[in-house]
Tab-separated table of C-alpha atoms and ligand atoms in Angstrom:
chain	number	residue	atom	x	y	z
A	19	MET	CA	-10.567	-5.961	22.224
A	20	THR	CA	-12.922	-6.043	20.672
A	21	THR	CA	-13.995	-8.574	18.629
A	22	ILE	CA	-15.543	-9.336	15.749
A	23	TYR	CA	-17.261	-12.976	14.758
A	24	ASP	CA	-17.146	-12.476	11.679
A	25	ASN	CA	-16.793	-14.493	8.619
A	26	ARG	CA	-16.946	-12.412	5.154
A	27	ALA	CA	-16.262	-12.452	1.556
A	28	TYR	CA	-15.163	-9.090	-0.722
A	29	ARG	CA	-14.314	-9.565	-4.769
A	30	ALA	CA	-13.227	-6.782	-6.138
A	31	ARG	CA	-9.697	-5.735	-7.480
A	32	ILE	CA	-7.197	-6.004	-5.008
A	33	LEU	CA	-3.587	-4.161	-4.853
A	34	HIS	CA	-0.870	-4.686	-1.408
A	35	LEU	CA	2.677	-4.488	-0.694
A	36	VAL	CA	4.284	-7.131	0.212
A	37	ALA	CA	7.573	-5.866	1.160
A	38	ASP	CA	9.859	-2.478	0.327
A	39	PRO	CA	9.574	-1.539	-3.397
A	40	ALA	CA	13.449	-0.488	-3.062
A	41	GLU	CA	14.352	-2.883	-2.456
A	42	ALA	CA	12.446	-6.406	-3.726
A	43	GLY	CA	11.207	-4.562	-7.325
A	44	ASP	CA	7.851	-5.228	-8.832
A	45	ALA	CA	7.687	-8.635	-6.676
A	46	ALA	CA	6.904	-6.226	-4.322
A	47	LEU	CA	3.333	-5.193	-4.988
A	48	HIS	CA	0.202	-8.131	-5.081
A	49	TYR	CA	-2.297	-7.190	-7.636
A	50	TYR	CA	-5.220	-9.129	-8.595
A	51	GLU	CA	-7.367	-7.886	-11.764
A	52	ASP	CA	-10.479	-10.320	-9.673
A	53	GLY	CA	-9.662	-11.248	-6.028
A	54	VAL	CA	-10.857	-11.537	-2.693
A	55	LEU	CA	-10.141	-10.930	0.441
A	56	TRP	CA	-11.728	-13.330	3.759
A	57	ILE	CA	-12.478	-11.135	6.268
A	58	GLN	CA	-12.882	-13.634	10.138
A	59	ASN	CA	-12.906	-12.369	13.198
A	60	GLY	CA	-11.207	-8.510	11.808
A	61	HIS	CA	-8.290	-10.454	10.387
A	62	VAL	CA	-7.306	-11.411	7.160
A	63	HIS	CA	-7.817	-15.676	7.239
A	64	ALA	CA	-6.904	-15.622	2.804
A	65	VAL	CA	-6.221	-13.215	-0.397
A	66	GLY	CA	-5.385	-14.215	-3.344
A	67	PRO	CA	-7.072	-14.586	-7.570
A	68	ALA	CA	-10.396	-15.238	-7.014
A	69	ASP	CA	-10.501	-17.997	-8.993
A	70	GLU	CA	-8.055	-19.789	-6.332
A	71	ILE	CA	-10.222	-18.691	-3.254
A	72	LEU	CA	-13.603	-19.942	-4.381
A	73	PRO	CA	-16.104	-21.408	-3.846
A	74	LEU	CA	-16.417	-20.655	0.022
A	75	PRO	CA	-17.829	-21.975	2.199
A	76	TYR	CA	-21.289	-22.372	2.156
A	77	GLN	CA	-21.521	-20.280	5.578
A	78	VAL	CA	-18.267	-17.206	4.004
A	79	SER	CA	-20.975	-14.339	2.869
A	80	VAL	CA	-19.275	-13.097	-0.047
A	81	ARG	CA	-20.071	-9.203	-1.329
A	82	GLU	CA	-18.959	-7.557	-4.804
A	83	TYR	CA	-17.654	-4.678	-6.216
A	84	PRO	CA	-16.746	-5.018	-9.711
A	85	ASN	CA	-15.072	-1.606	-10.731
A	86	HIS	CA	-14.119	-1.184	-7.099
A	87	LEU	CA	-10.232	-1.168	-5.556
A	88	ILE	CA	-9.248	-2.663	-2.076
A	89	ILE	CA	-6.393	-0.970	-0.398
A	90	PRO	CA	-4.108	-1.754	2.868
A	91	GLY	CA	-5.498	1.036	5.194
A	92	PHE	CA	-3.399	3.891	5.212
A	93	ILE	CA	-1.089	5.162	7.859
A	94	ASP	CA	-0.646	8.696	8.745
A	95	ALA	CA	2.768	8.861	10.087
A	96	HIS	CA	1.763	12.742	11.728
A	97	VAL	CA	-0.823	14.826	12.627
A	98	HIS	CA	-2.407	17.637	15.143
A	99	TYR	CA	-6.452	15.792	15.368
A	100	PRO	CA	-6.780	19.320	17.421
A	101	GLN	CA	-5.504	21.757	14.998
A	102	THR	CA	-8.629	20.278	12.530
A	103	GLY	CA	-10.595	24.155	12.978
A	104	MET	CA	-7.893	25.881	11.190
A	105	ILE	CA	-6.689	23.692	8.458
A	106	ALA	CA	-6.490	26.696	5.108
A	107	SER	CA	-5.836	29.255	8.085
A	108	TYR	CA	-3.343	31.956	5.087
A	109	GLY	CA	-1.013	33.889	5.553
A	110	GLU	CA	2.410	32.426	7.856
A	111	GLN	CA	5.133	30.112	7.177
A	112	LEU	CA	5.777	27.459	11.049
A	113	LEU	CA	7.496	30.233	13.806
A	114	ASN	CA	4.787	33.148	13.310
A	115	TRP	CA	1.802	30.145	12.642
A	116	LEU	CA	2.395	28.962	15.899
A	117	ASN	CA	1.836	32.320	17.241
A	118	ALA	CA	-0.869	33.541	14.751
A	119	TYR	CA	-4.156	30.116	14.571
A	120	THR	CA	-2.031	26.676	15.974
A	121	PHE	CA	-1.854	27.698	20.339
A	122	PRO	CA	-4.998	30.490	20.276
A	123	THR	CA	-7.233	26.913	18.680
A	124	GLU	CA	-5.133	25.152	20.718
A	125	ALA	CA	-5.919	26.605	24.395
A	126	ALA	CA	-9.305	25.439	23.496
A	127	PHE	CA	-8.307	22.138	24.480
A	128	GLY	CA	-7.945	22.423	28.202
A	129	ASN	CA	-12.795	21.735	27.995
A	130	ALA	CA	-12.663	17.599	27.392
A	131	GLU	CA	-16.270	18.291	25.611
A	132	HIS	CA	-14.894	20.513	23.262
A	133	ALA	CA	-12.335	18.037	22.504
A	134	ARG	CA	-14.446	15.361	22.420
A	135	HIS	CA	-16.427	17.330	19.604
A	136	ILE	CA	-13.150	18.037	17.322
A	137	ALA	CA	-11.961	13.618	18.181
A	138	GLU	CA	-14.742	12.995	16.816
A	139	ILE	CA	-14.953	15.834	13.005
A	140	PHE	CA	-10.619	13.946	12.593
A	141	LEU	CA	-12.003	10.757	13.150
A	142	ASP	CA	-14.476	11.045	10.118
A	143	GLU	CA	-12.300	12.492	8.158
A	144	LEU	CA	-9.427	9.773	8.674
A	145	LEU	CA	-12.129	7.103	8.205
A	146	ARG	CA	-13.563	8.654	4.820
A	147	ASN	CA	-9.687	9.207	3.630
A	148	GLY	CA	-9.324	5.609	3.904
A	149	THR	CA	-6.667	6.270	7.308
A	150	THR	CA	-6.762	3.627	9.109
A	151	THR	CA	-3.883	4.512	11.716
A	152	ALA	CA	-2.230	7.997	12.631
A	153	LEU	CA	0.393	7.894	15.118
A	154	VAL	CA	-1.559	11.812	16.133
A	155	PHE	CA	-0.237	14.977	18.021
A	156	GLY	CA	-2.442	16.601	21.537
A	157	THR	CA	-2.990	19.433	23.162
A	158	VAL	CA	-0.769	20.094	25.711
A	159	HIS	CA	-4.726	19.438	28.363
A	160	PRO	CA	-4.091	15.090	29.298
A	161	GLN	CA	-8.304	15.921	28.824
A	162	SER	CA	-7.010	16.460	24.964
A	163	VAL	CA	-5.433	13.092	24.794
A	164	ASP	CA	-8.205	11.993	26.812
A	165	ALA	CA	-11.074	12.498	24.281
A	166	PHE	CA	-8.523	11.172	21.659
A	167	PHE	CA	-8.168	8.121	23.113
A	168	ALA	CA	-11.189	7.137	23.910
A	169	ALA	CA	-13.367	8.420	20.632
A	170	ALA	CA	-10.891	6.322	18.799
A	171	LYS	CA	-11.114	3.354	21.441
A	172	GLU	CA	-15.508	3.359	20.526
A	173	ARG	CA	-14.680	2.491	17.307
A	174	GLY	CA	-11.982	0.195	17.188
A	175	LEU	CA	-9.632	1.968	15.721
A	176	ARG	CA	-5.768	1.937	15.869
A	177	MET	CA	-4.338	4.638	17.206
A	178	ILE	CA	-1.020	6.260	18.359
A	179	ALA	CA	-0.822	9.642	20.393
A	180	GLY	CA	0.146	11.714	23.536
A	181	LYS	CA	0.205	14.749	25.209
A	182	VAL	CA	2.385	17.916	23.947
A	183	LEU	CA	5.053	18.679	25.837
A	184	MET	CA	5.852	22.527	26.025
A	185	ASP	CA	6.704	24.465	29.663
A	186	ARG	CA	8.077	27.205	27.632
A	187	ASN	CA	7.165	30.006	24.311
A	188	ALA	CA	4.538	29.274	24.274
A	189	PRO	CA	1.666	31.230	25.618
A	190	ASP	CA	1.204	30.417	29.625
A	191	GLU	CA	-2.021	28.803	29.534
A	192	LEU	CA	-0.462	26.048	26.640
A	193	LEU	CA	2.466	25.708	29.173
A	194	ASP	CA	3.273	22.203	31.771
A	195	THR	CA	6.125	22.556	33.100
A	196	ALA	CA	9.288	19.344	33.361
A	197	GLN	CA	7.484	17.913	36.536
A	198	THR	CA	3.873	18.182	36.036
A	199	GLY	CA	4.999	17.506	31.729
A	200	TYR	CA	6.790	14.187	33.162
A	201	GLU	CA	3.644	13.404	35.651
A	202	GLN	CA	0.528	13.543	33.721
A	203	SER	CA	2.647	11.510	30.932
A	204	LYS	CA	2.808	8.796	33.177
A	205	LYS	CA	-0.261	8.840	33.962
A	206	LEU	CA	-2.199	8.883	30.403
A	207	ILE	CA	0.148	6.098	29.497
A	208	GLU	CA	-0.805	3.489	32.613
A	209	ARG	CA	-4.771	4.788	31.161
A	210	TRP	CA	-4.264	4.274	27.694
A	211	HIS	CA	-1.019	2.290	26.259
A	212	GLY	CA	-2.079	-1.144	24.977
A	213	VAL	CA	-5.091	-0.428	26.246
A	214	ASP	CA	-7.024	-2.784	23.211
A	215	ARG	CA	-5.204	-1.661	19.535
A	216	LEU	CA	-3.906	1.793	21.661
A	217	GLN	CA	-0.324	3.084	21.941
A	218	TYR	CA	0.996	6.162	23.509
A	219	ALA	CA	3.606	8.319	22.498
A	220	VAL	CA	5.640	10.876	24.426
A	221	THR	CA	5.476	14.313	22.392
A	222	PRO	CA	7.571	16.758	23.432
A	223	ARG	CA	6.219	19.630	20.700
A	224	PHE	CA	10.386	20.667	19.002
A	225	ALA	CA	12.413	21.476	20.796
A	226	PRO	CA	12.345	25.326	21.009
A	227	THR	CA	9.943	24.633	23.064
A	228	SER	CA	10.993	22.562	25.655
A	229	THR	CA	13.831	22.505	27.981
A	230	PRO	CA	16.416	20.428	28.494
A	231	GLU	CA	15.410	19.765	31.376
A	232	GLN	CA	11.615	18.456	30.144
A	233	LEU	CA	13.832	17.101	27.075
A	234	LYS	CA	15.877	14.959	29.418
A	235	LEU	CA	12.022	13.900	31.825
A	236	ALA	CA	10.878	12.929	28.747
A	237	GLY	CA	13.539	10.151	28.121
A	238	GLN	CA	13.615	8.931	31.259
A	239	LEU	CA	9.683	7.558	29.972
A	240	LEU	CA	11.388	6.388	26.878
A	241	LYS	CA	13.358	4.574	29.775
A	242	GLU	CA	11.188	3.251	31.432
A	243	TYR	CA	8.323	1.744	28.636
A	244	PRO	CA	10.574	0.951	26.253
A	245	ASP	CA	7.374	0.149	23.976
A	246	LEU	CA	6.934	4.324	24.146
A	247	TYR	CA	6.770	6.059	20.816
A	248	LEU	CA	8.671	9.307	20.591
A	249	HIS	CA	6.903	11.704	17.789
A	250	THR	CA	8.120	15.206	17.576
A	251	HIS	CA	9.117	17.876	14.643
A	252	LEU	CA	12.622	18.159	13.534
A	253	ALA	CA	14.519	21.073	10.789
A	254	GLU	CA	11.582	21.983	9.506
A	255	ASN	CA	12.115	25.441	8.790
A	256	HIS	CA	14.907	27.867	8.637
A	257	GLY	CA	14.100	30.562	11.171
A	258	GLU	CA	13.096	27.093	13.502
A	259	VAL	CA	16.600	25.814	13.090
A	260	LYS	CA	18.451	29.006	13.113
A	261	TRP	CA	16.609	29.450	16.464
A	262	VAL	CA	16.909	26.037	17.789
A	263	LYS	CA	21.037	26.422	17.793
A	264	GLU	CA	19.983	29.415	19.470
A	265	LEU	CA	18.705	28.145	22.591
A	266	PHE	CA	20.923	24.822	22.754
A	267	PRO	CA	24.835	26.242	21.576
A	268	THR	CA	26.562	23.668	23.022
A	269	ALA	CA	24.510	21.015	21.012
A	270	LYS	CA	26.457	19.537	17.623
A	271	HIS	CA	23.459	20.111	16.113
A	272	TYR	CA	19.434	19.981	15.076
A	273	LEU	CA	18.699	16.206	16.166
A	274	ASP	CA	22.100	16.213	19.103
A	275	VAL	CA	19.606	18.842	21.887
A	276	TYR	CA	17.180	15.581	21.074
A	277	GLU	CA	20.116	12.738	20.790
A	278	GLN	CA	21.190	14.768	23.942
A	279	ALA	CA	18.165	13.764	26.176
A	280	GLY	CA	17.740	10.148	24.673
A	281	LEU	CA	15.260	10.844	22.161
A	282	VAL	CA	16.677	8.702	19.136
A	283	GLY	CA	15.669	5.189	18.350
A	284	PRO	CA	14.035	3.078	16.662
A	285	ARG	CA	10.415	4.081	17.810
A	286	SER	CA	11.247	7.999	17.034
A	287	VAL	CA	9.202	9.237	14.302
A	288	PHE	CA	10.090	13.323	13.409
A	289	ALA	CA	8.111	15.000	11.662
A	290	HIS	CA	9.489	16.917	8.109
A	291	GLY	CA	13.433	16.766	8.267
A	292	VAL	CA	13.234	18.767	5.601
A	293	HIS	CA	17.479	21.004	6.390
A	294	LEU	CA	19.969	17.767	7.330
A	295	CYS	CA	22.922	17.520	7.572
A	296	GLU	CA	24.703	14.996	6.374
A	297	GLU	CA	25.629	13.451	9.854
A	298	GLN	CA	22.361	13.401	10.762
A	299	CYS	CA	21.015	11.698	7.892
A	300	GLU	CA	23.905	9.581	9.548
A	301	ARG	CA	22.654	9.574	12.012
A	302	LEU	CA	18.729	8.946	12.168
A	303	ALA	CA	19.939	6.117	9.823
A	304	GLN	CA	21.575	4.091	12.257
A	305	ALA	CA	19.397	5.088	15.089
A	306	LYS	CA	16.322	2.965	12.831
A	307	ALA	CA	14.983	6.185	13.489
A	308	THR	CA	12.194	7.014	10.899
A	309	VAL	CA	11.404	11.051	8.780
A	310	ALA	CA	7.681	11.333	8.319
A	311	HIS	CA	7.781	13.694	5.157
A	312	CYS	CA	4.568	15.665	5.187
A	313	PRO	CA	4.591	17.335	1.509
A	314	THR	CA	1.506	19.084	1.111
A	315	SER	CA	2.949	20.670	5.234
A	316	ASN	CA	6.166	21.974	3.639
A	317	LEU	CA	4.109	22.715	0.571
A	318	PHE	CA	1.723	24.720	2.468
A	319	LEU	CA	3.827	26.747	4.645
A	320	GLY	CA	6.915	27.174	2.736
A	321	SER	CA	9.136	25.374	4.526
A	322	GLY	CA	11.254	23.331	1.978
A	323	LEU	CA	11.728	20.788	-0.797
A	324	ILE	CA	13.043	17.639	0.539
A	325	ASP	CA	15.460	16.034	-0.488
A	326	LEU	CA	14.606	12.670	-0.214
A	327	ALA	CA	16.500	10.332	-2.589
A	328	ARG	CA	19.244	11.295	-0.105
A	329	LEU	CA	17.147	10.118	3.454
A	330	ARG	CA	17.005	6.675	0.788
A	331	GLN	CA	20.509	6.411	0.102
A	332	HIS	CA	21.339	7.417	3.574
A	333	GLY	CA	18.931	3.954	5.097
A	334	VAL	CA	16.397	6.502	7.016
A	335	GLY	CA	13.093	5.249	6.987
A	336	VAL	CA	10.562	7.566	5.716
A	337	ALA	CA	6.885	7.497	6.563
A	338	LEU	CA	4.524	10.487	4.236
A	339	GLY	CA	2.186	12.405	7.477
A	340	THR	CA	-0.758	15.316	6.457
A	341	ASP	CA	0.679	17.004	9.776
A	342	VAL	CA	-3.036	19.093	9.368
A	343	GLY	CA	-3.584	21.544	9.756
A	344	ALA	CA	-0.891	22.764	8.637
A	345	GLY	CA	-0.849	20.390	6.027
A	346	THR	CA	-3.684	20.447	3.617
A	347	SER	CA	-5.761	17.531	3.227
A	348	PHE	CA	-6.174	14.693	5.684
A	349	SER	CA	-5.844	12.492	2.199
A	350	LEU	CA	-2.733	10.340	1.518
A	351	PHE	CA	-3.539	10.294	-2.238
A	352	LYS	CA	-3.344	14.430	-2.287
A	353	THR	CA	0.095	13.133	-0.016
A	354	MET	CA	1.549	11.658	-1.910
A	355	ASP	CA	0.731	13.658	-5.124
A	356	GLU	CA	2.441	16.866	-3.790
A	357	ALA	CA	5.054	15.146	-2.334
A	358	TYR	CA	5.517	13.599	-6.071
A	359	LYS	CA	6.073	17.319	-7.012
A	360	ILE	CA	8.042	18.619	-5.112
A	361	GLN	CA	11.208	15.522	-6.203
A	362	GLN	CA	10.140	17.129	-10.067
A	363	LEU	CA	11.310	20.258	-8.764
A	364	ARG	CA	14.685	18.637	-7.062
A	365	GLY	CA	14.793	17.033	-9.887
A	366	GLN	CA	13.519	13.763	-9.017
A	367	LYS	CA	11.225	11.072	-9.373
A	368	LEU	CA	9.649	9.371	-6.413
A	369	ASP	CA	7.764	6.210	-7.684
A	370	PRO	CA	4.163	6.016	-7.627
A	371	MET	CA	4.633	2.084	-5.473
A	372	GLN	CA	7.233	4.012	-3.263
A	373	ALA	CA	4.632	6.715	-2.499
A	374	PHE	CA	2.392	3.606	-1.782
A	375	TYR	CA	5.324	1.779	0.212
A	376	PHE	CA	5.689	4.925	2.876
A	377	ALA	CA	1.752	5.127	3.371
A	378	THR	CA	1.781	2.073	3.814
A	379	LEU	CA	3.358	-1.013	5.038
A	380	GLY	CA	6.524	1.105	4.793
A	381	SER	CA	4.855	3.098	7.862
A	382	ALA	CA	3.782	0.124	9.359
A	383	THR	CA	6.953	-0.897	9.459
A	384	ALA	CA	8.367	2.073	10.834
A	385	LEU	CA	6.453	2.179	13.107
A	386	LYS	CA	7.023	-2.447	13.790
A	387	LEU	CA	3.659	-2.642	13.323
A	388	ASP	CA	4.082	-4.537	10.293
A	389	HIS	CA	3.633	-7.654	11.981
A	390	CYS	CA	-0.127	-7.036	12.182
A	391	ILE	CA	-1.316	-3.837	9.801
A	392	GLY	CA	0.283	-2.365	6.621
A	393	ASN	CA	-0.494	-4.905	4.429
A	394	LEU	CA	-3.254	-7.480	3.530
A	395	LEU	CA	-1.371	-11.071	3.926
A	396	PRO	CA	-3.629	-13.689	5.487
A	397	GLY	CA	-2.877	-12.802	10.057
A	398	LYS	CA	-3.353	-9.092	9.633
A	399	GLU	CA	-5.662	-6.804	11.355
A	400	ALA	CA	-8.403	-6.082	8.529
A	401	ASP	CA	-7.668	-2.583	7.740
A	402	PHE	CA	-8.709	-1.750	4.404
A	403	SER	CA	-11.294	1.183	2.113
A	404	ILE	CA	-12.690	-0.099	-0.114
A	405	LEU	CA	-12.057	2.531	-3.543
A	406	ASP	CA	-14.193	2.872	-5.956
A	407	LEU	CA	-12.433	3.550	-9.771
A	408	ASP	CA	-16.009	5.049	-11.477
A	409	ALA	CA	-15.252	8.703	-8.324
A	410	THR	CA	-15.207	10.550	-10.113
A	411	PRO	CA	-15.854	11.371	-15.108
A	412	LEU	CA	-12.444	11.927	-14.882
A	413	LEU	CA	-11.108	8.869	-13.129
A	414	THR	CA	-12.922	6.515	-15.240
A	415	PHE	CA	-12.173	7.806	-18.287
A	416	ARG	CA	-8.109	7.736	-17.097
A	417	LEU	CA	-7.698	4.575	-16.658
A	418	GLN	CA	-9.228	3.111	-19.510
A	419	GLN	CA	-5.847	4.269	-20.457
A	420	CYS	CA	-3.847	2.901	-17.598
A	421	ARG	CA	-2.144	-0.433	-19.631
A	422	ASP	CA	-0.537	-1.874	-15.758
A	423	VAL	CA	-0.869	-2.029	-12.436
A	424	ARG	CA	1.702	0.822	-12.400
A	425	GLN	CA	-0.060	2.582	-14.014
A	426	LEU	CA	-2.943	2.361	-12.939
A	427	LEU	CA	-1.026	3.504	-8.433
A	428	PHE	CA	-0.275	6.109	-10.189
A	429	VAL	CA	-3.240	7.729	-11.871
A	430	LEU	CA	-4.762	7.016	-8.022
A	431	ASN	CA	-1.925	8.492	-6.302
A	432	THR	CA	-1.750	12.051	-8.642
A	433	LEU	CA	-5.636	12.080	-8.891
A	434	GLY	CA	-6.909	10.336	-6.357
A	435	ASP	CA	-9.060	11.915	-2.542
A	436	ASP	CA	-11.422	11.086	-0.458
A	437	ARG	CA	-14.249	10.744	-3.418
A	438	LEU	CA	-12.148	7.587	-4.157
A	439	VAL	CA	-13.264	5.587	-0.990
A	440	GLN	CA	-16.441	3.710	-0.584
A	441	ALA	CA	-16.368	2.375	2.748
A	442	THR	CA	-14.040	1.805	4.904
A	443	TYR	CA	-13.027	-0.921	7.898
A	444	ALA	CA	-10.960	-1.286	11.653
A	445	LEU	CA	-10.525	-4.770	12.345
A	446	GLY	CA	-12.325	-6.652	9.678
A	447	LYS	CA	-15.636	-3.504	10.956
A	448	CYS	CA	-17.495	-0.739	8.539
A	449	VAL	CA	-16.122	2.224	10.810
A	450	HIS	CA	-17.228	4.662	7.047
A	451	ARG	CA	-20.178	3.844	4.020
A	452	ARG	CA	-19.887	6.904	1.033
A	453	GLY	CA	-23.208	8.654	1.343
A	454	GLY	CA	-24.157	6.681	4.877
A	455	HIS	CA	-23.555	5.942	8.204
A	456	GLY	CA	-20.969	3.944	8.857
B	529	ZN	ZN1	3.790	18.905	12.246
């Protein structure tokens, strides 16, 4: 672990969640109009209203940020770093989109230098958007994961990633076999899992591109290393769901394909989950698995409008993902904005506190990382961003009309994007500064 012997404080507005607002109501939100965040050795030492925390000992430097807001680093629960260069690709829905754009793009990641180059661009984008942790797809090539983890390690970031497992229904150059996929994953796990802030996720792309044998060996990895994650896609698109039924005729439903391979558990994150039956919702809740909702992607690929209220009624854990390159923005603000609109189309309301929870503490809880990230309580790793509340003239003007913190949060969720992010910190260290070099 990189040790940073710092001892400094930031004075600004501060906002974070300390519980799920669906359970704790307004008490879940802690907001200080004039707050102080005191960091020591990369961790939060204290947080609270300035009049309680100040004065600090003389050796602590205090940086003042008038009309700025400090929030915890965002946690992106589903994103593909190799697809950074194919964001905004025209005209297809999921299955054709994979063939037309994704597979040709991912084929280039057998080249380690290329992989490293894209990993750096991707991490720059995450940090520019205030995202400090992500659950990340590599490609089928082990070197794509080496490149990503090496880049994340150098920046001191908390990241989870894995090599894609894919042994059928894709171009030859993108296929492993059940056995090589297992062996390559195992080597990567031994090399990276638990190194500094890095963790490994077993990553079958989705049921159609893996044989039952490959899925079974993915389950075997989870048995051998119980603290790994499982990261895959589930029920994103109607054509995909139909195809899974044809490929796995004996499975009860889509989730059952994963279930039969031992892939459904509390450390499993399923991207999308747009088209699920009651039984699958129940099973996800019972297993304490997570659905990573990716609204910009669901709209962009025309995949469907997720019923968030139903998932929540069943007790399924929800987090937010950008799903770039099908997603259209690295910003969790833009993601919250689109999530709200999807629920509007369903006649439901997505409370801004709830959306913010899905992007911070809720995501941390889903990833079993709420003991170290997700909010700014003392003892947590100091991953946070400083937002400029005067980032645009419209923002300045609109925020003047806000009468309470809920309104403030909703305006940020709706109008916010990368322009808001003045600086991003990971483990107390500045890893991005707007217009600067970190
Ligand atoms: Zn995806």
